[in-house]
Amino acid sequence: KSGIGASILSCLIASVMSDYAFSIRYAPDGAVTDQWISGAFETITGYTSEEYIAKGGWTAIVHPEDSEKDARDMAQLRANQKVITEIRLVRKSGEARWVRSYGHPFWDEKSNQLAGIYGAVQDITDQKQIETNLRQREAVLGAVAVSAERLFRTHEWRTEISDMLERLGKSINASHAYFFENRKLEDGRIFTSMQFEWTATGFSSD
């Protein structure tokens, strides 16, 4: 009874969180004999548990660029070591989502091999986006600081403007970066014109 109660409790906890709990059992030959999934699985992946199993399970929805990382994680579990990893999954819609997976091996002492895995998977896509934004912000601030230092350091800043624009453009993954100069006309009006331009590879100059 206590085991059933614990299972129900884990289902209730997982259902109100942005993650899901899972367990999987293997036969001695490595074939999957049983799978259990509870919580926000369909919200994260877009698949029902039946669709997920029919598609081929975990390896079928791992992002292709992360398949080698997933293979290393699986090797660690087969060595009777727990795994905490961050990896991308491909939702049913085709959208990539970042997840943090906690995997614990269920070890068969008699045969000395992996008999199953249990753990949880948490959606960390929003967290990853925040980290990406922070890294980009730091890159921009760094590029601006270097550019400002160069501008104040030398009167011959025009000889370095191309490098400065490239730093600024690449820091925000821009296609173009420009330097405009203001000049006062004889009638007192301010005339602004583009003096320098950096263009990323694959783009045409303006």
mmCIF file with all atom_site columns, C-alpha atoms in Angstrom:
data_model
loop_
_atom_site.group_PDB
_atom_site.id
_atom_site.type_symbol
_atom_site.label_atom_id
_atom_site.label_alt_id
_atom_site.label_comp_id
_atom_site.label_asym_id
_atom_site.label_entity_id
_atom_site.label_seq_id
_atom_site.pdbx_PDB_ins_code
_atom_site.Cartn_x
_atom_site.Cartn_y
_atom_site.Cartn_z
_atom_site.occupancy
_atom_site.B_iso_or_equiv
_atom_site.pdbx_formal_charge
_atom_site.auth_seq_id
_atom_site.auth_comp_id
_atom_site.auth_asym_id
_atom_site.auth_atom_id
_atom_site.pdbx_PDB_model_num
ATOM 1   C CA . LYS A 1 1   ? 0.000  0.000   0.000   1.00 0.00 ? 1   LYS A CA 1
ATOM 2   C CA . SER A 1 2   ? 2.801  2.384   0.879   1.00 0.00 ? 2   SER A CA 1
ATOM 3   C CA . GLY A 1 3   ? 4.373  1.779   -2.548  1.00 0.00 ? 3   GLY A CA 1
ATOM 4   C CA . ILE A 1 4   ? 1.102  2.581   -4.326  1.00 0.00 ? 4   ILE A CA 1
ATOM 5   C CA . GLY A 1 5   ? 0.676  5.693   -2.194  1.00 0.00 ? 5   GLY A CA 1
ATOM 6   C CA . ALA A 1 6   ? 4.196  6.887   -3.021  1.00 0.00 ? 6   ALA A CA 1
ATOM 7   C CA . SER A 1 7   ? 3.547  6.374   -6.737  1.00 0.00 ? 7   SER A CA 1
ATOM 8   C CA . ILE A 1 8   ? 0.326  8.379   -6.571  1.00 0.00 ? 8   ILE A CA 1
ATOM 9   C CA . LEU A 1 9   ? 2.092  11.144  -4.634  1.00 0.00 ? 9   LEU A CA 1
ATOM 10  C CA . SER A 1 10  ? 4.938  11.303  -7.183  1.00 0.00 ? 10  SER A CA 1
ATOM 11  C CA . CYS A 1 11  ? 2.361  11.560  -9.987  1.00 0.00 ? 11  CYS A CA 1
ATOM 12  C CA . LEU A 1 12  ? 0.608  14.447  -8.254  1.00 0.00 ? 12  LEU A CA 1
ATOM 13  C CA . ILE A 1 13  ? 3.878  16.291  -7.598  1.00 0.00 ? 13  ILE A CA 1
ATOM 14  C CA . ALA A 1 14  ? 5.111  15.837  -11.167 1.00 0.00 ? 14  ALA A CA 1
ATOM 15  C CA . SER A 1 15  ? 1.782  16.915  -12.643 1.00 0.00 ? 15  SER A CA 1
ATOM 16  C CA . VAL A 1 16  ? 2.036  20.424  -11.164 1.00 0.00 ? 16  VAL A CA 1
ATOM 17  C CA . MET A 1 17  ? 5.665  20.979  -12.133 1.00 0.00 ? 17  MET A CA 1
ATOM 18  C CA . SER A 1 18  ? 7.398  21.677  -15.436 1.00 0.00 ? 18  SER A CA 1
ATOM 19  C CA . ASP A 1 19  ? 8.920  18.210  -15.473 1.00 0.00 ? 19  ASP A CA 1
ATOM 20  C CA . TYR A 1 20  ? 8.064  14.558  -15.541 1.00 0.00 ? 20  TYR A CA 1
ATOM 21  C CA . ALA A 1 21  ? 9.168  11.415  -13.773 1.00 0.00 ? 21  ALA A CA 1
ATOM 22  C CA . PHE A 1 22  ? 10.002 8.192   -15.548 1.00 0.00 ? 22  PHE A CA 1
ATOM 23  C CA . SER A 1 23  ? 11.218 4.639   -15.147 1.00 0.00 ? 23  SER A CA 1
ATOM 24  C CA . ILE A 1 24  ? 12.277 2.034   -17.671 1.00 0.00 ? 24  ILE A CA 1
ATOM 25  C CA . ARG A 1 25  ? 13.159 -1.651  -17.282 1.00 0.00 ? 25  ARG A CA 1
ATOM 26  C CA . TYR A 1 26  ? 15.415 -3.782  -19.490 1.00 0.00 ? 26  TYR A CA 1
ATOM 27  C CA . ALA A 1 27  ? 15.578 -7.490  -20.187 1.00 0.00 ? 27  ALA A CA 1
ATOM 28  C CA . PRO A 1 28  ? 18.991 -9.222  -19.936 1.00 0.00 ? 28  PRO A CA 1
ATOM 29  C CA . ASP A 1 29  ? 19.449 -8.721  -23.691 1.00 0.00 ? 29  ASP A CA 1
ATOM 30  C CA . GLY A 1 30  ? 18.848 -4.963  -23.345 1.00 0.00 ? 30  GLY A CA 1
ATOM 31  C CA . ALA A 1 31  ? 15.308 -4.936  -24.753 1.00 0.00 ? 31  ALA A CA 1
ATOM 32  C CA . VAL A 1 32  ? 12.816 -2.622  -23.073 1.00 0.00 ? 32  VAL A CA 1
ATOM 33  C CA . THR A 1 33  ? 10.291 -4.606  -21.032 1.00 0.00 ? 33  THR A CA 1
ATOM 34  C CA . ASP A 1 34  ? 8.407  -1.798  -19.279 1.00 0.00 ? 34  ASP A CA 1
ATOM 35  C CA . GLN A 1 35  ? 8.165  2.012   -19.299 1.00 0.00 ? 35  GLN A CA 1
ATOM 36  C CA . TRP A 1 36  ? 6.398  4.411   -16.955 1.00 0.00 ? 36  TRP A CA 1
ATOM 37  C CA . ILE A 1 37  ? 6.010  8.180   -17.481 1.00 0.00 ? 37  ILE A CA 1
ATOM 38  C CA . SER A 1 38  ? 4.158  10.667  -15.299 1.00 0.00 ? 38  SER A CA 1
ATOM 39  C CA . GLY A 1 39  ? 3.834  14.442  -15.143 1.00 0.00 ? 39  GLY A CA 1
ATOM 40  C CA . ALA A 1 40  ? 4.285  17.124  -17.797 1.00 0.00 ? 40  ALA A CA 1
ATOM 41  C CA . PHE A 1 41  ? 5.662  14.764  -20.443 1.00 0.00 ? 41  PHE A CA 1
ATOM 42  C CA . GLU A 1 42  ? 3.180  15.693  -23.170 1.00 0.00 ? 42  GLU A CA 1
ATOM 43  C CA . THR A 1 43  ? 3.528  19.410  -22.364 1.00 0.00 ? 43  THR A CA 1
ATOM 44  C CA . ILE A 1 44  ? 7.293  19.221  -22.838 1.00 0.00 ? 44  ILE A CA 1
ATOM 45  C CA . THR A 1 45  ? 7.516  16.856  -25.811 1.00 0.00 ? 45  THR A CA 1
ATOM 46  C CA . GLY A 1 46  ? 4.145  17.211  -27.532 1.00 0.00 ? 46  GLY A CA 1
ATOM 47  C CA . TYR A 1 47  ? 3.836  13.422  -27.605 1.00 0.00 ? 47  TYR A CA 1
ATOM 48  C CA . THR A 1 48  ? 1.473  11.214  -25.672 1.00 0.00 ? 48  THR A CA 1
ATOM 49  C CA . SER A 1 49  ? 3.220  8.356   -23.922 1.00 0.00 ? 49  SER A CA 1
ATOM 50  C CA . GLU A 1 50  ? 1.809  5.958   -26.527 1.00 0.00 ? 50  GLU A CA 1
ATOM 51  C CA . GLU A 1 51  ? 3.139  8.079   -29.420 1.00 0.00 ? 51  GLU A CA 1
ATOM 52  C CA . TYR A 1 52  ? 6.508  8.363   -27.693 1.00 0.00 ? 52  TYR A CA 1
ATOM 53  C CA . ILE A 1 53  ? 6.884  4.614   -27.261 1.00 0.00 ? 53  ILE A CA 1
ATOM 54  C CA . ALA A 1 54  ? 5.715  3.951   -30.833 1.00 0.00 ? 54  ALA A CA 1
ATOM 55  C CA . LYS A 1 55  ? 8.240  6.477   -32.178 1.00 0.00 ? 55  LYS A CA 1
ATOM 56  C CA . GLY A 1 56  ? 11.106 4.654   -30.513 1.00 0.00 ? 56  GLY A CA 1
ATOM 57  C CA . GLY A 1 57  ? 11.424 6.247   -27.097 1.00 0.00 ? 57  GLY A CA 1
ATOM 58  C CA . TRP A 1 58  ? 14.052 8.632   -25.767 1.00 0.00 ? 58  TRP A CA 1
ATOM 59  C CA . THR A 1 59  ? 16.713 8.289   -28.463 1.00 0.00 ? 59  THR A CA 1
ATOM 60  C CA . ALA A 1 60  ? 14.117 9.041   -31.149 1.00 0.00 ? 60  ALA A CA 1
ATOM 61  C CA . ILE A 1 61  ? 13.394 12.518  -29.768 1.00 0.00 ? 61  ILE A CA 1
ATOM 62  C CA . VAL A 1 62  ? 16.926 13.556  -28.757 1.00 0.00 ? 62  VAL A CA 1
ATOM 63  C CA . HIS A 1 63  ? 18.195 16.413  -30.930 1.00 0.00 ? 63  HIS A CA 1
ATOM 64  C CA . PRO A 1 64  ? 20.516 14.987  -33.637 1.00 0.00 ? 64  PRO A CA 1
ATOM 65  C CA . GLU A 1 65  ? 23.341 17.317  -32.586 1.00 0.00 ? 65  GLU A CA 1
ATOM 66  C CA . ASP A 1 66  ? 23.140 15.933  -29.031 1.00 0.00 ? 66  ASP A CA 1
ATOM 67  C CA . SER A 1 67  ? 23.021 12.222  -29.909 1.00 0.00 ? 67  SER A CA 1
ATOM 68  C CA . GLU A 1 68  ? 26.709 11.665  -29.098 1.00 0.00 ? 68  GLU A CA 1
ATOM 69  C CA . LYS A 1 69  ? 26.290 13.348  -25.721 1.00 0.00 ? 69  LYS A CA 1
ATOM 70  C CA . ASP A 1 70  ? 23.291 11.142  -25.038 1.00 0.00 ? 70  ASP A CA 1
ATOM 71  C CA . ALA A 1 71  ? 25.330 8.052   -25.953 1.00 0.00 ? 71  ALA A CA 1
ATOM 72  C CA . ARG A 1 72  ? 27.996 9.078   -23.422 1.00 0.00 ? 72  ARG A CA 1
ATOM 73  C CA . ASP A 1 73  ? 25.315 9.559   -20.772 1.00 0.00 ? 73  ASP A CA 1
ATOM 74  C CA . MET A 1 74  ? 23.942 6.080   -21.499 1.00 0.00 ? 74  MET A CA 1
ATOM 75  C CA . ALA A 1 75  ? 27.428 4.572   -21.219 1.00 0.00 ? 75  ALA A CA 1
ATOM 76  C CA . GLN A 1 76  ? 27.725 6.187   -17.795 1.00 0.00 ? 76  GLN A CA 1
ATOM 77  C CA . LEU A 1 77  ? 24.441 4.614   -16.687 1.00 0.00 ? 77  LEU A CA 1
ATOM 78  C CA . ARG A 1 78  ? 25.607 1.235   -17.974 1.00 0.00 ? 78  ARG A CA 1
ATOM 79  C CA . ALA A 1 79  ? 28.646 1.691   -15.721 1.00 0.00 ? 79  ALA A CA 1
ATOM 80  C CA . ASN A 1 80  ? 26.265 1.994   -12.746 1.00 0.00 ? 80  ASN A CA 1
ATOM 81  C CA . GLN A 1 81  ? 26.747 5.760   -12.407 1.00 0.00 ? 81  GLN A CA 1
ATOM 82  C CA . LYS A 1 82  ? 23.980 8.312   -12.120 1.00 0.00 ? 82  LYS A CA 1
ATOM 83  C CA . VAL A 1 83  ? 23.676 11.036  -14.757 1.00 0.00 ? 83  VAL A CA 1
ATOM 84  C CA . ILE A 1 84  ? 22.659 14.689  -14.551 1.00 0.00 ? 84  ILE A CA 1
ATOM 85  C CA . THR A 1 85  ? 22.760 16.166  -18.021 1.00 0.00 ? 85  THR A CA 1
ATOM 86  C CA . GLU A 1 86  ? 21.409 19.046  -20.102 1.00 0.00 ? 86  GLU A CA 1
ATOM 87  C CA . ILE A 1 87  ? 20.283 18.085  -23.560 1.00 0.00 ? 87  ILE A CA 1
ATOM 88  C CA . ARG A 1 88  ? 17.892 19.150  -26.304 1.00 0.00 ? 88  ARG A CA 1
ATOM 89  C CA . LEU A 1 89  ? 14.758 17.268  -27.272 1.00 0.00 ? 89  LEU A CA 1
ATOM 90  C CA . VAL A 1 90  ? 12.803 17.744  -30.499 1.00 0.00 ? 90  VAL A CA 1
ATOM 91  C CA . ARG A 1 91  ? 9.101  18.239  -29.833 1.00 0.00 ? 91  ARG A CA 1
ATOM 92  C CA . LYS A 1 92  ? 6.432  16.707  -32.022 1.00 0.00 ? 92  LYS A CA 1
ATOM 93  C CA . SER A 1 93  ? 6.044  20.153  -33.634 1.00 0.00 ? 93  SER A CA 1
ATOM 94  C CA . GLY A 1 94  ? 9.746  20.162  -34.581 1.00 0.00 ? 94  GLY A CA 1
ATOM 95  C CA . GLU A 1 95  ? 10.664 22.762  -31.956 1.00 0.00 ? 95  GLU A CA 1
ATOM 96  C CA . ALA A 1 96  ? 13.819 22.122  -29.907 1.00 0.00 ? 96  ALA A CA 1
ATOM 97  C CA . ARG A 1 97  ? 13.501 22.292  -26.122 1.00 0.00 ? 97  ARG A CA 1
ATOM 98  C CA . TRP A 1 98  ? 16.297 22.202  -23.541 1.00 0.00 ? 98  TRP A CA 1
ATOM 99  C CA . VAL A 1 99  ? 15.822 19.774  -20.663 1.00 0.00 ? 99  VAL A CA 1
ATOM 100 C CA . ARG A 1 100 ? 17.804 18.732  -17.616 1.00 0.00 ? 100 ARG A CA 1
ATOM 101 C CA . SER A 1 101 ? 17.643 14.982  -17.147 1.00 0.00 ? 101 SER A CA 1
ATOM 102 C CA . TYR A 1 102 ? 18.337 13.151  -13.879 1.00 0.00 ? 102 TYR A CA 1
ATOM 103 C CA . GLY A 1 103 ? 18.949 9.473   -14.486 1.00 0.00 ? 103 GLY A CA 1
ATOM 104 C CA . HIS A 1 104 ? 19.666 6.829   -11.829 1.00 0.00 ? 104 HIS A CA 1
ATOM 105 C CA . PRO A 1 105 ? 20.648 3.259   -12.745 1.00 0.00 ? 105 PRO A CA 1
ATOM 106 C CA . PHE A 1 106 ? 18.647 0.316   -11.446 1.00 0.00 ? 106 PHE A CA 1
ATOM 107 C CA . TRP A 1 107 ? 21.391 -2.291  -11.126 1.00 0.00 ? 107 TRP A CA 1
ATOM 108 C CA . ASP A 1 108 ? 21.010 -6.059  -11.255 1.00 0.00 ? 108 ASP A CA 1
ATOM 109 C CA . GLU A 1 109 ? 23.641 -7.274  -8.803  1.00 0.00 ? 109 GLU A CA 1
ATOM 110 C CA . LYS A 1 110 ? 23.202 -10.892 -9.825  1.00 0.00 ? 110 LYS A CA 1
ATOM 111 C CA . SER A 1 111 ? 23.969 -10.354 -13.519 1.00 0.00 ? 111 SER A CA 1
ATOM 112 C CA . ASN A 1 112 ? 26.076 -7.246  -12.811 1.00 0.00 ? 112 ASN A CA 1
ATOM 113 C CA . GLN A 1 113 ? 24.392 -5.138  -15.458 1.00 0.00 ? 113 GLN A CA 1
ATOM 114 C CA . LEU A 1 114 ? 21.928 -2.311  -15.940 1.00 0.00 ? 114 LEU A CA 1
ATOM 115 C CA . ALA A 1 115 ? 18.379 -3.512  -15.382 1.00 0.00 ? 115 ALA A CA 1
ATOM 116 C CA . GLY A 1 116 ? 16.619 -0.181  -15.660 1.00 0.00 ? 116 GLY A CA 1
ATOM 117 C CA . ILE A 1 117 ? 16.684 3.578   -15.219 1.00 0.00 ? 117 ILE A CA 1
ATOM 118 C CA . TYR A 1 118 ? 14.519 5.880   -13.149 1.00 0.00 ? 118 TYR A CA 1
ATOM 119 C CA . GLY A 1 119 ? 14.606 9.629   -12.769 1.00 0.00 ? 119 GLY A CA 1
ATOM 120 C CA . ALA A 1 120 ? 13.102 12.913  -13.896 1.00 0.00 ? 120 ALA A CA 1
ATOM 121 C CA . VAL A 1 121 ? 13.295 15.372  -16.786 1.00 0.00 ? 121 VAL A CA 1
ATOM 122 C CA . GLN A 1 122 ? 12.861 19.134  -16.303 1.00 0.00 ? 122 GLN A CA 1
ATOM 123 C CA . ASP A 1 123 ? 12.212 21.740  -19.008 1.00 0.00 ? 123 ASP A CA 1
ATOM 124 C CA . ILE A 1 124 ? 14.935 24.434  -18.741 1.00 0.00 ? 124 ILE A CA 1
ATOM 125 C CA . THR A 1 125 ? 14.379 26.163  -22.087 1.00 0.00 ? 125 THR A CA 1
ATOM 126 C CA . ASP A 1 126 ? 13.533 29.531  -20.508 1.00 0.00 ? 126 ASP A CA 1
ATOM 127 C CA . GLN A 1 127 ? 16.572 29.324  -18.244 1.00 0.00 ? 127 GLN A CA 1
ATOM 128 C CA . LYS A 1 128 ? 18.807 28.566  -21.227 1.00 0.00 ? 128 LYS A CA 1
ATOM 129 C CA . GLN A 1 129 ? 17.394 31.577  -23.092 1.00 0.00 ? 129 GLN A CA 1
ATOM 130 C CA . ILE A 1 130 ? 18.167 33.835  -20.135 1.00 0.00 ? 130 ILE A CA 1
ATOM 131 C CA . GLU A 1 131 ? 21.739 32.486  -20.026 1.00 0.00 ? 131 GLU A CA 1
ATOM 132 C CA . THR A 1 132 ? 22.104 33.114  -23.769 1.00 0.00 ? 132 THR A CA 1
ATOM 133 C CA . ASN A 1 133 ? 20.803 36.675  -23.391 1.00 0.00 ? 133 ASN A CA 1
ATOM 134 C CA . LEU A 1 134 ? 23.229 37.353  -20.542 1.00 0.00 ? 134 LEU A CA 1
ATOM 135 C CA . ARG A 1 135 ? 26.192 36.014  -22.539 1.00 0.00 ? 135 ARG A CA 1
ATOM 136 C CA . GLN A 1 136 ? 25.175 38.184  -25.484 1.00 0.00 ? 136 GLN A CA 1
ATOM 137 C CA . ARG A 1 137 ? 24.816 41.242  -23.247 1.00 0.00 ? 137 ARG A CA 1
ATOM 138 C CA . GLU A 1 138 ? 28.287 40.636  -21.798 1.00 0.00 ? 138 GLU A CA 1
ATOM 139 C CA . ALA A 1 139 ? 29.698 40.276  -25.315 1.00 0.00 ? 139 ALA A CA 1
ATOM 140 C CA . VAL A 1 140 ? 28.097 43.561  -26.392 1.00 0.00 ? 140 VAL A CA 1
ATOM 141 C CA . LEU A 1 141 ? 29.340 45.430  -23.326 1.00 0.00 ? 141 LEU A CA 1
ATOM 142 C CA . GLY A 1 142 ? 32.815 44.008  -23.852 1.00 0.00 ? 142 GLY A CA 1
ATOM 143 C CA . ALA A 1 143 ? 32.863 45.074  -27.502 1.00 0.00 ? 143 ALA A CA 1
ATOM 144 C CA . VAL A 1 144 ? 31.627 48.561  -26.592 1.00 0.00 ? 144 VAL A CA 1
ATOM 145 C CA . ALA A 1 145 ? 34.262 48.900  -23.857 1.00 0.00 ? 145 ALA A CA 1
ATOM 146 C CA . VAL A 1 146 ? 37.072 47.902  -26.233 1.00 0.00 ? 146 VAL A CA 1
ATOM 147 C CA . SER A 1 147 ? 35.794 50.272  -28.913 1.00 0.00 ? 147 SER A CA 1
ATOM 148 C CA . ALA A 1 148 ? 35.489 53.185  -26.484 1.00 0.00 ? 148 ALA A CA 1
ATOM 149 C CA . GLU A 1 149 ? 38.983 52.569  -25.149 1.00 0.00 ? 149 GLU A CA 1
ATOM 150 C CA . ARG A 1 150 ? 40.418 52.601  -28.668 1.00 0.00 ? 150 ARG A CA 1
ATOM 151 C CA . LEU A 1 151 ? 38.554 55.759  -29.644 1.00 0.00 ? 151 LEU A CA 1
ATOM 152 C CA . PHE A 1 152 ? 39.865 57.638  -26.621 1.00 0.00 ? 152 PHE A CA 1
ATOM 153 C CA . ARG A 1 153 ? 43.379 56.195  -26.889 1.00 0.00 ? 153 ARG A CA 1
ATOM 154 C CA . THR A 1 154 ? 44.300 57.420  -30.349 1.00 0.00 ? 154 THR A CA 1
ATOM 155 C CA . HIS A 1 155 ? 43.520 60.220  -32.743 1.00 0.00 ? 155 HIS A CA 1
ATOM 156 C CA . GLU A 1 156 ? 44.007 57.736  -35.594 1.00 0.00 ? 156 GLU A CA 1
ATOM 157 C CA . TRP A 1 157 ? 40.857 55.820  -34.684 1.00 0.00 ? 157 TRP A CA 1
ATOM 158 C CA . ARG A 1 158 ? 39.828 55.596  -38.340 1.00 0.00 ? 158 ARG A CA 1
ATOM 159 C CA . THR A 1 159 ? 42.552 52.999  -38.891 1.00 0.00 ? 159 THR A CA 1
ATOM 160 C CA . GLU A 1 160 ? 40.882 50.737  -36.309 1.00 0.00 ? 160 GLU A CA 1
ATOM 161 C CA . ILE A 1 161 ? 37.225 51.409  -37.048 1.00 0.00 ? 161 ILE A CA 1
ATOM 162 C CA . SER A 1 162 ? 36.806 48.316  -39.228 1.00 0.00 ? 162 SER A CA 1
ATOM 163 C CA . ASP A 1 163 ? 37.940 46.027  -36.419 1.00 0.00 ? 163 ASP A CA 1
ATOM 164 C CA . MET A 1 164 ? 35.719 47.841  -33.916 1.00 0.00 ? 164 MET A CA 1
ATOM 165 C CA . LEU A 1 165 ? 32.646 47.501  -36.139 1.00 0.00 ? 165 LEU A CA 1
ATOM 166 C CA . GLU A 1 166 ? 33.375 43.815  -36.660 1.00 0.00 ? 166 GLU A CA 1
ATOM 167 C CA . ARG A 1 167 ? 33.557 43.251  -32.886 1.00 0.00 ? 167 ARG A CA 1
ATOM 168 C CA . LEU A 1 168 ? 30.282 45.070  -32.351 1.00 0.00 ? 168 LEU A CA 1
ATOM 169 C CA . GLY A 1 169 ? 28.527 43.309  -35.227 1.00 0.00 ? 169 GLY A CA 1
ATOM 170 C CA . LYS A 1 170 ? 29.614 39.828  -34.193 1.00 0.00 ? 170 LYS A CA 1
ATOM 171 C CA . SER A 1 171 ? 28.723 40.448  -30.531 1.00 0.00 ? 171 SER A CA 1
ATOM 172 C CA . ILE A 1 172 ? 25.022 40.671  -31.455 1.00 0.00 ? 172 ILE A CA 1
ATOM 173 C CA . ASN A 1 173 ? 25.114 38.360  -34.498 1.00 0.00 ? 173 ASN A CA 1
ATOM 174 C CA . ALA A 1 174 ? 24.305 41.309  -36.769 1.00 0.00 ? 174 ALA A CA 1
ATOM 175 C CA . SER A 1 175 ? 24.579 41.280  -40.553 1.00 0.00 ? 175 SER A CA 1
ATOM 176 C CA . HIS A 1 176 ? 25.848 44.871  -40.727 1.00 0.00 ? 176 HIS A CA 1
ATOM 177 C CA . ALA A 1 177 ? 27.454 47.436  -38.443 1.00 0.00 ? 177 ALA A CA 1
ATOM 178 C CA . TYR A 1 178 ? 27.806 51.103  -39.367 1.00 0.00 ? 178 TYR A CA 1
ATOM 179 C CA . PHE A 1 179 ? 29.612 54.236  -38.283 1.00 0.00 ? 179 PHE A CA 1
ATOM 180 C CA . PHE A 1 180 ? 27.833 57.523  -39.014 1.00 0.00 ? 180 PHE A CA 1
ATOM 181 C CA . GLU A 1 181 ? 29.434 60.937  -38.758 1.00 0.00 ? 181 GLU A CA 1
ATOM 182 C CA . ASN A 1 182 ? 27.746 64.280  -38.095 1.00 0.00 ? 182 ASN A CA 1
ATOM 183 C CA . ARG A 1 183 ? 28.962 67.408  -39.927 1.00 0.00 ? 183 ARG A CA 1
ATOM 184 C CA . LYS A 1 184 ? 27.638 70.927  -39.638 1.00 0.00 ? 184 LYS A CA 1
ATOM 185 C CA . LEU A 1 185 ? 26.789 72.550  -42.968 1.00 0.00 ? 185 LEU A CA 1
ATOM 186 C CA . GLU A 1 186 ? 27.398 76.208  -43.726 1.00 0.00 ? 186 GLU A CA 1
ATOM 187 C CA . ASP A 1 187 ? 23.780 77.041  -42.975 1.00 0.00 ? 187 ASP A CA 1
ATOM 188 C CA . GLY A 1 188 ? 24.082 75.451  -39.538 1.00 0.00 ? 188 GLY A CA 1
ATOM 189 C CA . ARG A 1 189 ? 22.184 72.268  -40.302 1.00 0.00 ? 189 ARG A CA 1
ATOM 190 C CA . ILE A 1 190 ? 23.614 68.935  -39.186 1.00 0.00 ? 190 ILE A CA 1
ATOM 191 C CA . PHE A 1 191 ? 24.352 66.495  -41.999 1.00 0.00 ? 191 PHE A CA 1
ATOM 192 C CA . THR A 1 192 ? 24.720 62.812  -41.091 1.00 0.00 ? 192 THR A CA 1
ATOM 193 C CA . SER A 1 193 ? 26.432 60.384  -43.416 1.00 0.00 ? 193 SER A CA 1
ATOM 194 C CA . MET A 1 194 ? 27.628 56.787  -43.194 1.00 0.00 ? 194 MET A CA 1
ATOM 195 C CA . GLN A 1 195 ? 31.423 56.707  -43.263 1.00 0.00 ? 195 GLN A CA 1
ATOM 196 C CA . PHE A 1 196 ? 32.242 53.079  -42.478 1.00 0.00 ? 196 PHE A CA 1
ATOM 197 C CA . GLU A 1 197 ? 30.473 49.730  -42.716 1.00 0.00 ? 197 GLU A CA 1
ATOM 198 C CA . TRP A 1 198 ? 31.181 46.159  -41.646 1.00 0.00 ? 198 TRP A CA 1
ATOM 199 C CA . THR A 1 199 ? 29.284 43.346  -43.390 1.00 0.00 ? 199 THR A CA 1
ATOM 200 C CA . ALA A 1 200 ? 29.060 39.777  -42.191 1.00 0.00 ? 200 ALA A CA 1
ATOM 201 C CA . THR A 1 201 ? 30.024 36.915  -44.495 1.00 0.00 ? 201 THR A CA 1
ATOM 202 C CA . GLY A 1 202 ? 27.178 36.019  -46.834 1.00 0.00 ? 202 GLY A CA 1
ATOM 203 C CA . PHE A 1 203 ? 25.563 39.446  -46.814 1.00 0.00 ? 203 PHE A CA 1
ATOM 204 C CA . SER A 1 204 ? 25.756 42.280  -49.346 1.00 0.00 ? 204 SER A CA 1
ATOM 205 C CA . SER A 1 205 ? 27.137 45.682  -48.440 1.00 0.00 ? 205 SER A CA 1
ATOM 206 C CA . ASP A 1 206 ? 24.669 48.562  -48.198 1.00 0.00 ? 206 ASP A CA 1
#
